[in-house]
Amino acid sequence: MNSKSWMLGILLFVMLFLAPNTGFAEKVLVIDPGHGGKFSGTCGLTGNTTGFCEKNANLIVSQKVRDLLKTSGIKVYLTRDKDMEFASYLKKADGSTDGGDFDIRMRTANSFASGNNDNSVFISLHHNAHPSNPYVKGYETYFYNGVDHAKEEYPHDPMQIKYLADNRRLANEIHPTVLAKLGSIDRGIMDDQSFYVIRNAQMPAVLVEMGFMTNREEEARIKTADFQNKAAQALAASVVNYFKVFEVYDMNSNKKLYTSKSKDQALTYAKKQPKPVRVFDKNAQKDIYKTTALYEVHHRTVGKLGDFYTSPDAMEYAQSYRNTRLVYKSTGFTLWSNFLPAKYELYVSGTKKGSYVDFEHARYIAEKNAPNARVINKVSGEIVFTNIANDKVTRKLPVTKLVGDDRYKTAISVSRKMYPAGFADSKPDKTILIATGTEYADALSAGPLSRKHGAAPILLVKGTSLGTDTVNEISRLKAKKAIILGGEVAVSKGIETQLQSMKLSTQRISGTNRFETNQKILTEVGNVDGYFIASGRNYPDALGAAPIAAQKNWAIMLSDTKSLPSASSAKLKGKQALIVGGTSVLTSAVDTQVKNAGPSSYTRLAGKNRYETLAKVLWKFDSSLNSDSIMVSTGANFPDALAAAPLSIVTKAPLILTGPTINRPLETYIMEYGGKHHMKELTLVGGAVPAEMTSEIFNRIR
């Protein structure tokens, strides 16, 4: 594996597992009831007699805060929920805190915020004491500012520095709320202390001193339920209000740029920024605004690697990897690529002005230079666009439309394309395949069967009669044999009788269910080099693989969602096996069964949807697809694509299944395929592909 491929693999791992995802964040409060166990804190004036010391008061209020916030949407953790110390010592003899009570206490606290530090807050809850003056009383709030009073002998956790502004905001939220609720003397908000717990918190942090237990009046109040309840209510309300803000972040660095209680002010600020930003509703824990990403970088086979907001950032990223292309999102233009050929050349007034990967991009630039511009396909030298007087487009790329009034007539159109003069007299196998046009299951695996019978066309039927058009097509072909796929519920006995009356021999392949029918088709197909294993409960993945299976000596094996039929397993031994589709259509249990069957090789190809899965299949077998044409059909229904599989045996062309808009991974494949093979035909199978989509594909291969 080359270094760039290795780097790309690592990058994708990091993007998947480490990228921030605000949708899964939650609000967290970590409360540290100070002291505990043998570290009792102050016992005030009476604690040595009553046994009620600071550690007790701290825990009671902390537990009350937690109880008040149970239904708030804020997850509350306590570093301790009982009277305990975290270690037998605070510091070692050499002054080190490693392994001491403070160290373990903060490891515990920080573990609750791990991975969600920006949305967590820490409150260390204490009650105060004065060493000599029993008249001192009141409430204090401390936060760490990391600058003015930072000292080398009291090092801070590196992560704490990120939260200096948040520390101040949290202190300013808590302090007046507690004062108003308790009616205490205001001893101020202070940032001149480097308490271990707040300088080592990996989140916004404060330390609160609720009152002085060395003051007789205040100690008596601290012991009352009224004081404890009010203190808890004030702290809980403060934390709730702390989260009620809107934060503006730089989209590239994720650095916080601005915080406001006002949504409108945050949005106004964000929209004035020259760089890409997002606005985060901290209370709702979701982004409410993001600068629109203008560019996408796509990898040849992996798909989209990321969104970017400026062209230089996108280009720098794209150029750092092989097999990438840069897409301008609003137009879909591919602006640059290091693997797609720049085959379109723009000339203005006879002078070459540039080369382009994307025809639509080249045309757009040409139109801006009207009326003296011309775009040349440099592979063929043909003119693909001109706005010069008396100049003409010379590139001829016909679009063949195999479109009938319905699915049955579309299948007939495909048959006529395959055999415009009917079966040649010299053709030894004059077989047709007959399948129902109302259900997909029986005929999903028919492509390889078509190959066995010399590219037998598939004709679709319904009801109890072939229909006049189908009868006429069978006669025009001069068919001698019809293989019926499915039981009499799918293709009636009347249709079989009608075929026989036309002097055709008939063979019916059917089982008690779709999987048994598939087994019989596989047996009929005989020895193959490999198997596509696709869902028998839905059609897209099997349809996408069918043309390739029909061209190569492969077959389509249908599996239930969680279980591969036992008869299938026996066929896999020593064969190549490829599961098509994600685990939502075929679970990992199928992987296990396939591997246990003993194939010579095994892999799974899956994308985010049916179109990305198809793109991966096409890339896998790209070397086998060697044609100057391409086929297009809808991926939203099965009949048209079903009938197209035999045509691929004749044309060697890939089948592209489309949705309402172009899929980027499929687009990538189409552009490279059109760059490698000079296209002479675009074949549209069925009328369900939107005209806009046909035009999109046409312009990527012209």
XYZ file of C-alpha atoms in Angstrom:
702
model
C 0.000 0.000 0.000
C 1.465 3.416 -0.936
C 1.822 6.158 1.664
C -1.019 8.244 0.270
C -3.439 5.313 0.398
C -2.350 4.563 3.952
C -2.853 8.215 4.917
C -6.302 8.216 3.319
C -7.279 5.138 5.312
C -6.173 6.764 8.560
C -8.002 9.953 7.620
C -11.271 8.120 7.027
C -10.931 6.350 10.377
C -10.402 9.665 12.130
C -13.305 11.291 10.299
C -15.612 8.448 11.271
C -14.692 8.038 14.919
C -13.213 11.302 16.093
C -14.991 14.073 14.221
C -17.218 16.158 16.512
C -20.899 15.428 16.178
C -23.002 17.912 18.089
C -26.101 15.830 17.484
C -24.854 13.299 20.064
C -23.621 15.817 22.654
C -25.378 16.313 25.983
C -25.235 18.902 28.742
C -23.197 17.693 31.701
C -22.684 19.048 35.217
C -19.936 17.532 37.339
C -20.293 18.442 41.026
C -17.406 17.858 43.361
C -18.549 17.777 47.004
C -15.257 19.020 48.479
C -13.263 16.961 50.981
C -14.642 13.644 52.290
C -13.573 10.706 54.415
C -10.636 11.526 56.643
C -10.289 14.882 54.898
C -13.204 16.507 56.678
C -12.573 20.126 55.743
C -13.497 22.668 58.373
C -15.629 21.495 61.267
C -16.475 25.087 62.136
C -17.404 26.002 65.688
C -19.402 22.923 66.651
C -18.523 20.167 64.225
C -15.981 18.501 66.464
C -18.815 17.973 68.939
C -21.747 17.329 66.605
C -19.840 15.503 63.857
C -21.284 17.838 61.177
C -18.299 19.193 59.257
C -17.754 20.767 55.884
C -17.609 17.423 54.066
C -21.175 16.705 55.230
C -22.575 20.083 54.188
C -20.851 19.849 50.799
C -22.375 16.439 50.038
C -25.901 17.381 51.153
C -26.093 20.447 48.896
C -24.469 18.576 45.976
C -27.030 15.784 46.185
C -29.864 18.314 46.286
C -28.542 20.018 43.142
C -28.465 16.674 41.367
C -32.046 15.909 42.431
C -33.296 19.308 41.250
C -31.770 18.791 37.779
C -33.128 15.285 37.158
C -35.664 16.471 34.577
C -33.676 19.431 33.238
C -31.917 17.678 30.363
C -28.606 18.147 32.174
C -26.762 14.976 33.113
C -25.377 15.366 36.635
C -22.437 13.433 38.060
C -21.015 13.618 41.587
C -17.357 12.845 42.137
C -18.448 11.241 45.402
C -21.917 10.223 46.560
C -20.898 9.193 50.071
C -18.429 10.125 52.792
C -15.123 8.962 51.334
C -11.637 10.102 50.455
C -10.091 9.326 47.066
C -6.638 8.505 48.455
C -4.887 8.292 51.788
C -2.860 11.448 51.160
C -3.222 14.793 49.431
C 0.420 15.148 48.457
C 3.532 13.007 48.592
C 6.528 13.957 50.703
C 8.141 15.586 47.683
C 5.073 17.764 47.161
C 3.803 15.777 44.178
C 0.044 15.238 43.976
C 0.302 12.154 41.739
C -2.039 9.468 43.006
C -3.246 11.708 45.807
C -6.794 12.691 46.720
C -6.808 15.783 44.486
C -5.321 13.878 41.545
C -7.765 10.969 41.660
C -10.680 13.304 42.401
C -10.007 15.265 39.219
C -9.372 12.180 37.123
C -12.822 11.055 38.217
C -14.375 14.446 37.452
C -12.734 14.722 34.028
C -13.796 11.211 33.043
C -17.434 12.340 33.204
C -16.728 15.086 30.659
C -14.454 13.075 28.375
C -15.302 13.631 24.716
C -17.933 16.223 25.604
C -15.809 18.786 27.431
C -17.254 21.852 25.699
C -20.734 20.976 26.929
C -19.739 20.148 30.500
C -19.224 22.320 33.599
C -17.524 21.640 36.935
C -18.497 23.028 40.328
C -16.384 22.277 43.383
C -18.685 22.906 46.341
C -17.257 24.031 49.695
C -18.070 25.792 52.967
C -15.553 28.239 54.339
C -13.585 28.926 57.493
C -11.515 31.822 58.854
C -8.474 30.885 60.926
C -8.819 33.701 63.462
C -11.869 35.925 62.950
C -15.248 34.395 63.946
C -17.126 37.413 62.617
C -16.220 36.887 58.952
C -19.111 35.539 56.888
C -20.509 35.614 53.364
C -20.386 33.897 49.985
C -17.427 33.679 47.533
C -16.983 32.382 43.958
C -13.587 31.482 42.499
C -12.526 30.813 38.932
C -9.162 30.251 37.310
C -8.014 32.872 34.826
C -4.816 31.074 33.843
C -2.864 34.278 33.218
C -2.687 36.896 35.949
C -2.142 34.553 38.867
C -0.809 31.416 37.175
C 2.294 30.045 38.856
C 4.859 27.510 37.675
C 4.692 25.644 40.959
C 0.934 25.183 40.428
C 0.690 23.841 36.847
C -2.673 23.626 35.165
C -4.138 20.996 32.863
C -3.478 22.161 29.254
C -7.161 21.712 28.377
C -8.245 24.162 31.084
C -6.761 27.119 29.187
C -9.395 26.687 26.482
C -12.121 27.512 28.991
C -10.869 30.701 30.665
C -13.647 32.868 29.228
C -16.228 30.204 30.087
C -14.918 30.048 33.667
C -15.601 33.747 34.067
C -19.052 33.466 32.489
C -19.985 30.548 34.731
C -18.814 32.467 37.807
C -20.796 35.531 36.735
C -23.882 33.360 36.275
C -23.616 31.610 39.644
C -22.471 34.405 41.958
C -25.409 36.877 41.819
C -27.955 34.054 41.724
C -26.640 32.486 44.937
C -26.392 35.875 46.676
C -29.970 36.751 45.801
C -31.303 33.377 46.914
C -29.381 33.157 50.217
C -29.301 36.848 51.079
C -25.635 36.404 52.018
C -22.917 39.012 52.300
C -21.132 39.416 48.984
C -17.437 38.609 49.349
C -16.967 38.782 45.600
C -15.929 36.831 42.529
C -12.226 36.096 42.663
C -9.701 34.828 40.124
C -6.578 35.210 42.257
C -6.369 31.616 43.467
C -4.973 28.559 41.684
C -6.960 25.885 43.486
C -5.968 22.428 42.242
C -9.476 21.362 41.264
C -10.339 24.343 39.094
C -6.946 24.634 37.391
C -7.049 20.922 36.486
C -10.661 20.689 35.323
C -10.897 19.812 31.621
C -14.065 21.902 31.305
C -15.380 25.289 32.479
C -14.979 25.311 36.263
C -15.659 27.275 39.446
C -15.184 26.706 43.156
C -17.876 28.075 45.472
C -17.648 28.785 49.205
C -21.264 28.796 50.391
C -20.635 30.381 53.804
C -18.352 30.436 56.872
C -18.749 27.616 59.382
C -16.485 29.561 61.750
C -19.211 32.186 62.048
C -21.786 31.139 64.635
C -24.788 32.600 62.809
C -23.742 31.305 59.385
C -22.837 27.837 60.698
C -26.302 27.533 62.215
C -27.883 28.515 58.861
C -25.689 26.110 56.901
C -27.073 23.217 58.937
C -30.698 24.058 58.113
C -32.719 22.473 55.323
C -33.837 25.952 54.267
C -30.259 27.094 53.584
C -29.329 23.843 51.889
C -32.410 23.885 49.636
C -31.920 27.521 48.637
C -28.221 26.959 47.944
C -29.064 23.958 45.735
C -31.834 25.867 43.949
C -29.508 28.768 43.179
C -26.733 26.543 41.853
C -29.157 24.458 39.753
C -30.790 27.570 38.251
C -27.372 29.050 37.486
C -26.255 25.967 35.589
C -29.507 25.880 33.613
C -29.015 29.536 32.665
C -25.343 28.996 31.828
C -26.380 26.705 28.977
C -28.934 29.184 27.624
C -26.582 30.814 25.166
C -25.756 30.788 21.478
C -22.129 30.223 20.523
C -20.464 31.075 17.221
C -17.656 28.731 16.161
C -15.126 28.887 13.363
C -16.019 25.982 11.063
C -12.399 25.199 10.256
C -10.713 25.412 13.665
C -13.829 24.872 15.815
C -12.617 27.843 17.873
C -15.355 29.721 19.701
C -15.584 33.267 18.376
C -18.573 34.744 20.176
C -21.172 33.938 22.840
C -24.516 35.638 23.367
C -27.726 35.125 25.298
C -29.484 36.504 22.236
C -30.095 34.229 19.280
C -30.520 37.218 16.979
C -27.238 38.772 18.081
C -25.393 35.502 17.557
C -26.870 35.076 14.071
C -26.113 38.694 13.168
C -22.515 38.245 14.272
C -22.192 34.972 12.387
C -23.518 36.346 9.118
C -21.004 39.202 9.183
C -18.002 36.893 9.440
C -15.733 36.606 6.405
C -14.866 33.025 7.348
C -17.186 29.995 7.573
C -18.923 29.703 10.942
C -21.671 27.806 12.734
C -24.049 28.926 15.490
C -24.570 26.416 18.274
C -27.638 26.527 20.533
C -25.970 25.298 23.701
C -29.239 24.671 25.496
C -30.808 22.648 22.680
C -27.414 21.109 21.860
C -27.689 21.631 18.122
C -26.421 23.884 15.367
C -28.999 26.423 14.230
C -26.926 27.984 11.475
C -23.984 26.973 9.320
C -22.191 28.829 6.601
C -22.967 26.956 3.423
C -20.085 24.816 2.241
C -19.299 25.729 -1.351
C -16.983 22.885 -2.322
C -16.790 19.110 -1.995
C -13.794 16.845 -2.399
C -14.575 13.365 -3.697
C -12.327 10.342 -3.863
C -12.470 8.091 -6.910
C -13.820 5.026 -5.085
C -14.347 6.081 -1.463
C -16.771 8.925 -2.224
C -17.027 12.303 -0.531
C -14.135 13.121 1.779
C -15.367 16.470 3.044
C -17.031 19.867 2.609
C -15.035 23.067 2.289
C -15.866 26.740 2.417
C -13.067 28.277 0.393
C -11.488 27.246 -2.881
C -7.891 27.315 -1.560
C -8.771 25.064 1.384
C -10.601 22.638 -0.872
C -7.824 22.598 -3.463
C -5.075 22.120 -0.888
C -6.951 19.183 0.609
C -7.803 17.607 -2.761
C -4.229 17.880 -3.999
C -2.886 16.102 -0.930
C -4.419 12.793 -2.052
C -4.488 10.743 -5.192
C -7.690 10.005 -7.115
C -9.642 13.074 -6.030
C -11.804 15.661 -7.715
C -13.009 19.057 -6.557
C -16.708 19.837 -7.070
C -18.393 23.239 -6.869
C -21.610 22.341 -5.069
C -24.054 24.896 -6.448
C -23.409 23.981 -10.098
C -21.997 20.471 -9.755
C -18.997 21.463 -11.903
C -15.869 19.398 -11.414
C -13.324 22.196 -11.191
C -10.206 20.049 -10.873
C -9.111 16.433 -10.706
C -5.862 14.504 -10.509
C -7.260 11.368 -12.151
C -9.989 12.498 -14.564
C -8.655 13.699 -17.917
C -9.021 17.376 -18.797
C -10.358 16.509 -22.236
C -12.254 19.733 -23.026
C -10.262 22.658 -24.385
C -11.610 26.191 -24.538
C -10.611 28.508 -27.365
C -11.566 32.193 -27.477
C -10.977 34.011 -30.762
C -8.757 31.130 -31.794
C -6.537 31.240 -28.722
C -6.523 28.406 -26.218
C -7.642 29.656 -22.829
C -7.712 26.486 -20.744
C -8.482 22.793 -20.339
C -11.392 21.424 -18.349
C -12.400 18.125 -16.790
C -16.106 18.899 -17.002
C -17.911 19.794 -20.221
C -20.531 21.831 -18.368
C -17.814 23.876 -16.687
C -16.106 24.467 -20.013
C -19.402 25.478 -21.638
C -20.196 27.875 -18.781
C -16.848 29.637 -19.207
C -17.304 29.670 -22.977
C -20.723 31.289 -22.719
C -19.237 34.046 -20.582
C -16.863 34.770 -23.478
C -19.611 34.964 -26.132
C -19.630 35.313 -29.066
C -16.110 34.089 -29.820
C -15.757 30.825 -27.900
C -15.452 27.199 -28.895
C -15.002 24.023 -26.804
C -13.142 21.073 -28.355
C -13.102 17.439 -27.262
C -9.352 17.045 -27.570
C -9.572 13.225 -27.735
C -11.504 13.332 -30.995
C -10.834 16.912 -32.088
C -14.586 17.458 -32.430
C -16.385 20.671 -31.537
C -18.719 20.106 -28.588
C -19.804 23.742 -28.113
C -19.548 26.929 -30.090
C -21.128 30.358 -30.101
C -19.139 31.556 -33.110
C -21.208 32.628 -36.092
C -21.400 29.980 -38.840
C -19.566 27.497 -36.599
C -21.214 24.113 -35.895
C -21.002 21.424 -33.236
C -19.409 18.396 -34.905
C -19.470 15.946 -31.988
C -22.266 13.462 -32.622
C -23.303 11.333 -29.678
C -26.642 9.703 -30.373
C -29.073 8.939 -27.563
C -30.891 5.703 -28.320
C -34.191 5.521 -26.464
C -35.499 2.031 -25.815
C -38.797 3.272 -24.463
C -42.203 1.688 -24.839
C -45.617 2.839 -23.674
C -45.197 0.504 -20.707
C -42.668 -1.924 -19.221
C -43.773 -4.703 -21.553
C -43.179 -2.644 -24.687
C -39.879 -1.374 -23.277
C -38.707 -4.997 -22.952
C -39.715 -5.513 -26.569
C -37.690 -2.404 -27.560
C -34.632 -3.900 -25.855
C -35.154 -7.167 -27.691
C -35.332 -5.314 -31.010
C -32.134 -3.448 -30.194
C -30.390 -6.751 -29.476
C -31.727 -8.464 -32.609
C -32.901 -5.877 -35.163
C -33.320 -8.598 -37.813
C -34.457 -11.305 -35.409
C -32.378 -14.345 -34.536
C -29.938 -15.158 -37.288
C -30.484 -18.492 -38.978
C -26.958 -19.424 -37.905
C -27.686 -18.752 -34.224
C -27.805 -22.193 -32.622
C -29.770 -21.184 -29.509
C -32.937 -19.288 -30.318
C -34.227 -18.987 -26.761
C -36.231 -16.266 -25.056
C -36.821 -15.787 -21.330
C -40.330 -15.092 -20.068
C -40.890 -13.378 -16.709
C -43.692 -11.538 -14.981
C -43.602 -7.761 -15.211
C -45.379 -7.309 -11.896
C -42.858 -8.939 -9.520
C -39.089 -8.889 -9.598
C -38.057 -11.887 -7.500
C -38.041 -14.733 -10.049
C -36.153 -12.886 -12.772
C -33.502 -11.068 -10.666
C -30.989 -13.775 -11.424
C -31.934 -14.174 -15.100
C -29.030 -12.183 -16.590
C -26.508 -15.046 -16.414
C -29.169 -17.441 -17.706
C -29.506 -15.162 -20.719
C -25.769 -15.479 -21.302
C -25.928 -19.284 -21.219
C -28.505 -19.182 -23.977
C -26.537 -16.907 -26.278
C -27.897 -13.566 -25.039
C -31.542 -14.552 -24.795
C -33.815 -11.487 -24.514
C -36.170 -11.180 -21.545
C -39.794 -10.504 -22.393
C -42.235 -9.484 -19.675
C -45.828 -10.671 -19.380
C -48.883 -10.222 -17.203
C -52.273 -11.866 -16.757
C -53.139 -14.987 -18.704
C -52.099 -13.914 -22.208
C -48.878 -12.876 -23.891
C -50.408 -9.833 -25.520
C -50.357 -8.985 -29.204
C -47.092 -6.998 -29.134
C -45.208 -9.755 -27.323
C -46.594 -12.415 -29.680
C -45.439 -10.327 -32.625
C -41.962 -9.915 -31.116
C -41.582 -13.643 -30.506
C -42.564 -14.274 -34.113
C -40.204 -11.573 -35.386
C -37.335 -13.111 -33.428
C -38.125 -16.575 -34.838
C -37.713 -17.984 -31.360
C -37.707 -21.751 -30.893
C -37.694 -22.087 -27.119
C -39.118 -20.166 -24.151
C -37.809 -20.541 -20.608
C -40.465 -19.430 -18.137
C -39.192 -18.030 -14.848
C -41.449 -18.623 -11.853
C -44.516 -20.637 -11.051
C -48.002 -20.392 -12.490
C -48.967 -17.617 -10.090
C -46.253 -15.473 -11.675
C -46.570 -16.662 -15.307
C -49.869 -18.405 -15.914
C -50.422 -21.828 -17.432
C -52.365 -20.064 -20.171
C -49.262 -18.182 -21.284
C -47.263 -21.403 -21.336
C -49.960 -23.030 -23.485
C -49.980 -20.022 -25.811
C -46.220 -20.288 -26.278
C -46.548 -23.959 -27.089
C -49.256 -23.164 -29.613
C -46.701 -20.910 -31.342
C -44.535 -24.031 -31.840
C -42.073 -23.095 -29.113
C -40.743 -25.679 -26.715
C -41.128 -24.525 -23.141
C -39.244 -25.038 -19.916
C -40.473 -23.697 -16.602
C -38.002 -22.978 -13.809
C -39.831 -22.522 -10.527
C -39.639 -23.364 -6.862
C -41.898 -23.035 -3.857
C -40.491 -19.550 -3.220
C -38.115 -17.009 -4.771
C -35.040 -18.557 -3.181
C -35.815 -22.043 -4.435
C -36.499 -20.633 -7.891
C -33.141 -18.904 -7.715
C -31.478 -22.188 -6.782
C -32.943 -23.853 -9.824
C -31.808 -21.000 -12.058
C -28.288 -21.321 -10.635
C -28.344 -25.031 -11.353
C -29.493 -24.306 -14.905
C -26.725 -21.725 -15.383
C -24.181 -24.326 -14.307
C -20.498 -23.808 -13.602
C -19.499 -20.183 -12.992
C -16.403 -18.353 -11.764
C -18.139 -16.419 -9.033
C -21.365 -15.343 -7.380
C -22.889 -11.984 -6.578
C -24.858 -12.506 -3.369
C -27.726 -10.009 -3.269
C -30.945 -9.521 -1.377
C -33.940 -11.463 -2.612
C -36.207 -9.100 -0.651
C -35.417 -6.071 -2.787
C -34.178 -5.538 -6.309
C -31.624 -2.658 -6.655
C -28.411 -4.466 -5.747
C -29.153 -7.542 -7.857
C -30.187 -5.391 -10.825
C -26.969 -3.405 -10.655
C -24.853 -6.552 -10.624
C -26.858 -8.468 -13.250
C -25.308 -6.910 -16.390
C -21.809 -7.612 -15.076
C -22.743 -11.160 -14.130
C -24.235 -11.558 -17.598
C -21.020 -10.386 -19.261
C -18.663 -12.366 -17.057
C -19.032 -15.976 -16.060
C -20.764 -15.081 -12.772
C -24.231 -15.702 -11.376
C -26.677 -13.928 -9.054
C -27.331 -15.753 -5.780
C -30.284 -14.467 -3.750
C -30.188 -14.427 0.020
C -32.740 -13.688 2.706
C -31.937 -10.816 5.047
C -30.353 -12.914 7.770
C -29.847 -16.279 6.156
C -28.328 -17.696 3.008
C -30.204 -20.783 1.786
C -28.262 -23.921 2.677
C -28.318 -25.099 -0.940
C -26.530 -21.882 -1.915
C -23.690 -22.436 0.514
C -22.713 -25.654 -1.229
C -22.294 -23.797 -4.540
C -19.860 -21.249 -3.088
C -17.026 -23.631 -2.263
C -13.938 -22.691 -4.245
C -15.733 -19.823 -6.039
C -15.318 -16.073 -5.831
C -18.034 -14.555 -3.661
C -19.111 -10.939 -3.470
C -21.916 -9.715 -1.188
C -23.654 -6.681 -2.662
C -25.298 -4.177 -0.326
C -25.033 -3.070 3.277
C -25.908 -4.907 6.477
C -29.385 -3.383 6.508
C -30.270 -5.579 3.498
C -27.996 -8.547 4.249
C -26.858 -8.803 7.858
C -23.406 -9.825 9.066
C -24.815 -13.314 9.656
C -24.750 -13.737 5.872
C -21.035 -12.833 5.847
C -20.378 -15.590 8.334
C -22.312 -18.146 6.290
C -20.540 -17.125 3.089
C -17.080 -17.368 4.675
C -17.915 -20.728 6.236
C -18.918 -22.040 2.793
C -15.260 -21.944 1.724
C -15.154 -19.552 -1.241
C -11.804 -18.915 -2.921
C -12.250 -15.211 -2.131
C -14.864 -13.137 -0.391
C -15.698 -9.448 0.030
C -18.677 -7.138 0.517
C -19.350 -4.032 -1.565
C -21.733 -1.545 0.028
C -22.430 2.166 -0.203
C -24.737 4.513 1.660
C -27.533 3.741 -0.829
C -28.255 1.646 -3.907
C -26.453 4.072 -6.225
C -23.241 4.207 -4.210
C -23.302 0.418 -3.947
C -23.629 0.208 -7.734
C -20.680 2.580 -8.128
C -18.528 0.284 -5.989
C -19.559 -2.734 -8.088
C -18.721 -0.885 -11.299
C -15.300 0.116 -9.962
C -14.629 -3.461 -8.933
C -15.286 -4.763 -12.436
C -14.253 -1.697 -14.408
C -11.531 -3.563 -16.307
C -14.181 -5.911 -17.719
C -16.394 -3.072 -18.977
C -14.945 -2.079 -22.305
C -17.459 -0.438 -24.565
C -18.022 2.773 -26.480
C -21.566 2.981 -25.109
C -23.299 3.286 -21.776
C -26.781 2.218 -20.690
C -29.021 4.181 -18.320
C -32.193 3.083 -16.550
C -34.111 3.974 -13.414
C -33.071 2.587 -10.044
C -36.502 3.348 -8.591
C -38.252 0.379 -10.217
C -37.190 -2.993 -11.584
C -38.732 -3.897 -14.989
C -36.672 -1.706 -17.320
C -33.313 -2.595 -15.778
C -34.325 -6.250 -15.657
C -34.817 -6.288 -19.410
C -31.560 -4.386 -19.957
C -29.272 -7.056 -18.481
C -29.177 -9.236 -21.655
C -28.414 -6.156 -23.757
C -25.163 -5.695 -21.830
C -24.003 -9.077 -23.126
C -24.193 -7.660 -26.651
C -22.906 -4.121 -25.994
C -20.406 -4.829 -23.143
C -21.681 -1.535 -21.718
C -22.156 -0.691 -18.038
C -25.687 -0.125 -16.788
C -26.142 3.053 -14.756
C -29.177 3.151 -12.467
C -30.343 6.646 -11.593
C -32.495 8.400 -9.053
C -34.075 11.868 -9.267
C -30.654 13.562 -8.971
C -27.188 12.500 -9.945
C -25.268 10.461 -7.403
C -21.719 11.774 -6.970
C -19.928 8.388 -6.766
C -21.778 7.212 -9.892
C -21.005 10.538 -11.539
C -17.321 9.966 -10.803
C -17.481 6.568 -12.459
C -19.319 7.918 -15.505
C -16.801 10.714 -15.991
C -13.804 8.397 -15.825
C -15.468 5.805 -18.030
C -16.271 8.510 -20.580
C -12.686 9.706 -20.382
C -11.215 6.274 -21.077
C -13.661 5.232 -23.798
C -14.683 7.576 -26.581
C -18.450 7.262 -26.347
C -20.458 6.621 -29.489
C -23.872 5.937 -27.961
C -25.949 6.570 -24.862
C -28.745 4.027 -24.516
C -31.748 4.985 -22.408
C -33.766 1.979 -21.248
C -37.302 2.882 -20.206
C -39.058 6.212 -19.859
C -38.673 6.690 -16.101
C -35.320 8.507 -16.217
C -35.915 12.278 -16.017
C -34.809 14.270 -19.052
C -32.573 16.384 -16.806
C -30.792 13.253 -15.619
C -30.280 12.007 -19.167
C -28.795 15.385 -20.036
C -26.503 15.287 -16.986
C -25.090 11.908 -17.994
C -24.862 12.906 -21.672
C -22.769 15.956 -20.798
C -20.338 13.884 -18.743
C -19.456 11.528 -21.596
C -19.793 13.711 -24.699
